[in-house]
mmCIF file of C-alpha atoms in Angstrom:
data_model
loop_
_atom_site.group_PDB
_atom_site.id
_atom_site.type_symbol
_atom_site.label_atom_id
_atom_site.label_comp_id
_atom_site.label_asym_id
_atom_site.label_seq_id
_atom_site.Cartn_x
_atom_site.Cartn_y
_atom_site.Cartn_z
ATOM 1 C CA MET A 1 12.346 -26.956 25.576
ATOM 2 C CA THR A 2 13.869 -28.341 21.908
ATOM 3 C CA SER A 3 15.865 -25.554 19.903
ATOM 4 C CA HIS A 4 12.461 -25.958 17.371
ATOM 5 C CA GLN A 5 10.206 -24.723 19.887
ATOM 6 C CA THR A 6 12.839 -22.027 21.175
ATOM 7 C CA SER A 7 13.129 -20.424 17.786
ATOM 8 C CA GLY A 8 9.154 -20.324 17.555
ATOM 9 C CA LEU A 9 9.207 -18.713 21.003
ATOM 10 C CA VAL A 10 11.076 -15.851 19.954
ATOM 11 C CA GLY A 11 9.643 -15.590 16.896
ATOM 12 C CA ALA A 12 6.460 -15.263 18.490
ATOM 13 C CA VAL A 13 7.971 -12.932 20.886
ATOM 14 C CA PHE A 14 8.834 -10.398 17.970
ATOM 15 C CA GLY A 15 6.127 -10.642 16.104
ATOM 16 C CA LEU A 16 3.922 -9.829 19.934
ATOM 17 C CA VAL A 17 6.508 -6.815 20.413
ATOM 18 C CA PHE A 18 6.072 -5.780 16.467
ATOM 19 C CA VAL A 19 1.852 -5.535 16.937
ATOM 20 C CA LEU A 20 2.152 -3.994 21.143
ATOM 21 C CA VAL A 21 4.549 -1.101 19.654
ATOM 22 C CA ASN A 22 3.188 0.213 16.441
ATOM 23 C CA ALA A 23 -0.531 -0.240 17.432
ATOM 24 C CA GLY A 24 0.558 2.639 19.782
ATOM 25 C CA ASN A 25 0.082 4.989 16.166
ATOM 26 C CA LEU A 26 -3.454 3.486 15.574
ATOM 27 C CA PRO A 27 -6.756 5.523 17.058
ATOM 28 C CA ALA A 28 -7.380 3.978 20.402
ATOM 29 C CA ALA A 29 -9.967 2.217 19.898
ATOM 30 C CA VAL A 30 -8.188 0.343 17.090
ATOM 31 C CA ALA A 31 -5.209 -0.389 18.699
ATOM 32 C CA VAL A 32 -6.913 -1.875 21.791
ATOM 33 C CA VAL A 33 -9.077 -4.385 19.546
ATOM 34 C CA VAL A 34 -5.352 -5.205 17.358
ATOM 35 C CA ARG A 35 -3.309 -5.324 20.650
ATOM 36 C CA VAL A 36 -5.768 -7.469 22.551
ATOM 37 C CA LEU A 37 -5.919 -10.026 19.173
ATOM 38 C CA ALA A 38 -2.135 -10.102 19.287
ATOM 39 C CA ILE A 39 -1.795 -11.114 22.810
ATOM 40 C CA GLY A 40 -4.662 -13.880 22.591
ATOM 41 C CA SER A 41 -2.937 -15.334 19.689
ATOM 42 C CA PHE A 42 0.428 -15.565 21.421
ATOM 43 C CA ILE A 43 -0.697 -16.884 24.486
ATOM 44 C CA TRP A 44 -2.033 -19.294 22.001
ATOM 45 C CA LEU A 45 1.151 -20.163 20.391
ATOM 46 C CA PHE A 46 3.090 -19.811 23.285
ATOM 47 C CA ILE A 47 0.957 -23.200 24.939
ATOM 48 C CA ALA A 48 0.758 -24.702 21.208
ATOM 49 C CA LEU A 49 4.774 -24.251 20.957
ATOM 50 C CA ARG A 50 5.225 -26.175 24.867
ATOM 51 C CA ARG A 51 3.202 -29.264 23.695
ATOM 52 C CA ALA A 52 4.571 -29.576 20.772
ATOM 53 C CA GLY A 53 7.470 -31.697 19.659
ATOM 54 C CA ALA A 54 10.277 -30.642 17.095
ATOM 55 C CA PRO A 55 8.975 -31.036 13.822
ATOM 56 C CA ARG A 56 10.124 -34.502 11.759
ATOM 57 C CA ALA A 57 10.188 -35.902 8.235
ATOM 58 C CA GLU A 58 9.052 -39.677 7.420
ATOM 59 C CA GLY A 59 11.998 -41.685 9.187
ATOM 60 C CA GLN A 60 14.135 -38.499 10.463
ATOM 61 C CA VAL A 61 15.994 -39.435 13.756
ATOM 62 C CA ALA A 62 14.305 -37.342 16.466
ATOM 63 C CA THR A 63 17.469 -35.271 17.123
ATOM 64 C CA ALA A 64 17.280 -31.833 15.988
ATOM 65 C CA PRO A 65 19.923 -29.847 14.760
ATOM 66 C CA ARG A 66 21.671 -27.331 16.371
ATOM 67 C CA LEU A 67 19.886 -23.557 15.093
ATOM 68 C CA PHE A 68 21.718 -21.294 17.705
ATOM 69 C CA GLY A 69 25.219 -22.036 16.716
ATOM 70 C CA ARG A 70 27.947 -19.874 15.593
ATOM 71 C CA ARG A 71 26.207 -18.788 12.106
ATOM 72 C CA TYR A 72 23.303 -17.894 13.933
ATOM 73 C CA LEU A 73 25.393 -15.341 15.963
ATOM 74 C CA LEU A 74 26.740 -14.307 13.127
ATOM 75 C CA VAL A 75 23.504 -13.459 11.384
ATOM 76 C CA VAL A 76 22.374 -12.092 14.236
ATOM 77 C CA ALA A 77 25.090 -10.095 15.082
ATOM 78 C CA ALA A 78 25.065 -8.416 11.008
ATOM 79 C CA GLU A 79 21.354 -7.327 11.893
ATOM 80 C CA ALA A 80 22.090 -5.691 14.629
ATOM 81 C CA ALA A 81 24.970 -3.617 13.231
ATOM 82 C CA ALA A 82 22.551 -2.990 9.768
ATOM 83 C CA ALA A 83 19.829 -1.863 12.420
ATOM 84 C CA LEU A 84 21.906 0.064 14.432
ATOM 85 C CA ALA A 85 23.741 1.776 11.489
ATOM 86 C CA GLY A 86 20.528 2.655 9.706
ATOM 87 C CA ILE A 87 18.443 3.724 12.881
ATOM 88 C CA LEU A 88 21.303 6.291 13.120
ATOM 89 C CA VAL A 89 21.281 7.806 9.585
ATOM 90 C CA ILE A 90 17.709 7.655 9.628
ATOM 91 C CA ASN A 91 18.022 9.649 13.067
ATOM 92 C CA LEU A 92 20.654 12.164 12.793
ATOM 93 C CA VAL A 93 21.158 12.469 8.901
ATOM 94 C CA LEU A 94 17.781 12.143 7.398
ATOM 95 C CA HIS A 95 15.828 13.227 10.787
ATOM 96 C CA THR A 96 13.241 11.000 10.007
ATOM 97 C CA PRO A 97 12.399 9.268 12.792
ATOM 98 C CA HIS A 98 8.908 7.981 11.551
ATOM 99 C CA ALA A 99 11.052 5.717 8.949
ATOM 100 C CA THR A 100 12.810 3.225 11.878
ATOM 101 C CA VAL A 101 10.147 0.877 11.946
ATOM 102 C CA ALA A 102 10.085 0.781 8.383
ATOM 103 C CA TRP A 103 13.951 -0.123 8.845
ATOM 104 C CA ILE A 104 13.649 -2.415 11.574
ATOM 105 C CA SER A 105 11.543 -4.319 9.430
ATOM 106 C CA LEU A 106 13.603 -4.434 6.963
ATOM 107 C CA VAL A 107 16.825 -5.502 8.011
ATOM 108 C CA VAL A 108 14.488 -8.011 10.168
ATOM 109 C CA GLY A 109 13.385 -8.831 7.396
ATOM 110 C CA LEU A 110 16.818 -9.639 5.209
ATOM 111 C CA HIS A 111 17.814 -11.391 8.229
ATOM 112 C CA PHE A 112 15.452 -14.248 7.504
ATOM 113 C CA PHE A 113 17.417 -14.778 4.150
ATOM 114 C CA GLY A 114 20.453 -15.362 6.467
ATOM 115 C CA LEU A 115 18.850 -17.959 8.507
ATOM 116 C CA ALA A 116 16.713 -19.748 6.052
ATOM 117 C CA ALA A 117 20.436 -20.779 4.726
ATOM 118 C CA VAL A 118 22.246 -21.441 8.217
ATOM 119 C CA TRP A 119 19.198 -23.376 9.104
ATOM 120 C CA ARG A 120 18.441 -24.888 5.543
ATOM 121 C CA ALA A 121 14.864 -23.944 5.887
ATOM 122 C CA PRO A 122 13.871 -22.253 2.194
ATOM 123 C CA SER A 123 10.479 -21.784 3.931
ATOM 124 C CA LEU A 124 11.908 -19.257 5.554
ATOM 125 C CA ARG A 125 12.771 -17.101 2.587
ATOM 126 C CA LEU A 126 8.894 -16.560 1.845
ATOM 127 C CA LEU A 127 8.887 -14.910 5.182
ATOM 128 C CA ALA A 128 11.832 -12.970 4.862
ATOM 129 C CA ALA A 129 10.753 -11.592 1.840
ATOM 130 C CA ALA A 130 7.211 -10.984 2.674
ATOM 131 C CA MET A 131 8.746 -8.793 5.743
ATOM 132 C CA ALA A 132 11.765 -7.061 3.794
ATOM 133 C CA ALA A 133 8.742 -5.762 1.031
ATOM 134 C CA CYS A 134 6.682 -4.752 4.318
ATOM 135 C CA GLY A 135 10.185 -2.570 5.273
ATOM 136 C CA ALA A 136 10.771 -1.481 2.118
ATOM 137 C CA ALA A 137 7.131 -0.341 1.156
ATOM 138 C CA GLY A 138 7.106 1.153 4.936
ATOM 139 C CA LEU A 139 10.103 3.367 3.646
ATOM 140 C CA VAL A 140 8.529 4.482 0.493
ATOM 141 C CA LEU A 141 5.704 5.172 2.724
ATOM 142 C CA ALA A 142 7.676 7.286 5.028
ATOM 143 C CA ALA A 143 9.849 9.124 2.087
ATOM 144 C CA CYS A 144 6.502 10.369 0.805
ATOM 145 C CA ALA A 145 5.621 11.682 4.381
ATOM 146 C CA VAL A 146 2.147 9.490 4.794
ATOM 147 C CA PRO A 147 0.796 9.675 8.050
ATOM 148 C CA LEU A 148 2.566 7.651 10.379
ATOM 149 C CA ALA A 149 -0.529 5.078 11.470
ATOM 150 C CA VAL A 150 -0.313 3.990 7.859
ATOM 151 C CA ILE A 151 3.400 3.115 7.971
ATOM 152 C CA ALA A 152 3.171 1.557 11.716
ATOM 153 C CA THR A 153 0.579 -0.705 9.903
ATOM 154 C CA VAL A 154 2.978 -0.992 7.188
ATOM 155 C CA ALA A 155 6.149 -1.620 7.815
ATOM 156 C CA GLY A 156 5.292 -2.954 11.705
ATOM 157 C CA ILE A 157 1.993 -4.424 12.645
ATOM 158 C CA LEU A 158 2.139 -6.456 9.121
ATOM 159 C CA PRO A 159 5.144 -7.941 10.168
ATOM 160 C CA GLY A 160 4.524 -8.717 13.597
ATOM 161 C CA VAL A 161 1.481 -10.533 11.981
ATOM 162 C CA LEU A 162 3.703 -12.119 9.673
ATOM 163 C CA LEU A 163 6.091 -13.463 12.301
ATOM 164 C CA LEU A 164 2.774 -14.752 14.402
ATOM 165 C CA GLY A 165 1.965 -16.155 11.380
ATOM 166 C CA SER A 166 5.132 -17.955 10.376
ATOM 167 C CA VAL A 167 5.202 -19.553 14.462
ATOM 168 C CA TRP A 168 1.481 -20.885 14.239
ATOM 169 C CA TRP A 169 2.245 -22.279 10.584
ATOM 170 C CA GLY A 170 5.084 -24.148 11.793
ATOM 171 C CA VAL A 171 3.202 -25.425 14.950
ATOM 172 C CA ARG A 172 0.361 -26.448 12.522
ATOM 173 C CA SER A 173 2.888 -28.297 10.387
ATOM 174 C CA ALA A 174 4.480 -30.030 13.181
ATOM 175 C CA PRO A 175 2.885 -33.855 13.649
ATOM 176 C CA ALA A 176 3.549 -33.693 17.204
ATOM 177 C CA ALA A 177 1.852 -30.257 17.840
ATOM 178 C CA THR A 178 -1.085 -31.419 15.855
ATOM 179 C CA ALA A 179 -1.883 -34.412 18.069
ATOM 180 C CA ALA A 180 -1.508 -31.849 21.164
ATOM 181 C CA ILE A 181 -3.471 -29.337 20.200
ATOM 182 C CA SER A 182 -6.542 -30.907 18.340
#
């Protein structure tokens, strides 16, 4: 797999996890439908990613840039530290565990701003802004004591759908992918 395929797979896995975990807060019948749709989307993306090559612009050399270097690891380390610190504060100081998913979405969204800079991929800024907004909205909802199903939908399921959609958009935009999955 190329680094672009790997990054797409990582995004699809996390998108799937966001949806699967948070769908448990929905009514059972709705949760089943949401989970089946997410799993089906993931399987389709997995197949599409396996068939797709790295996206290339006109005249670009076929070698993909190294996506998972030191700068990537620094962004992920900062994300992990912020997530852990926030989770500890939310649970041990604020005693609002229902805000945890919102915090995670906010941090994951913000980490995409770092990845946009590290990978020189300005298109990730839209995903970053959308996920961070979902997380911020979820924190507000949690502060207003809104039911957990609403928080899970806004700050968990929607960010998962955004991740899956972002990977789909990447596969769709790749020239080799278009031929492979048509």
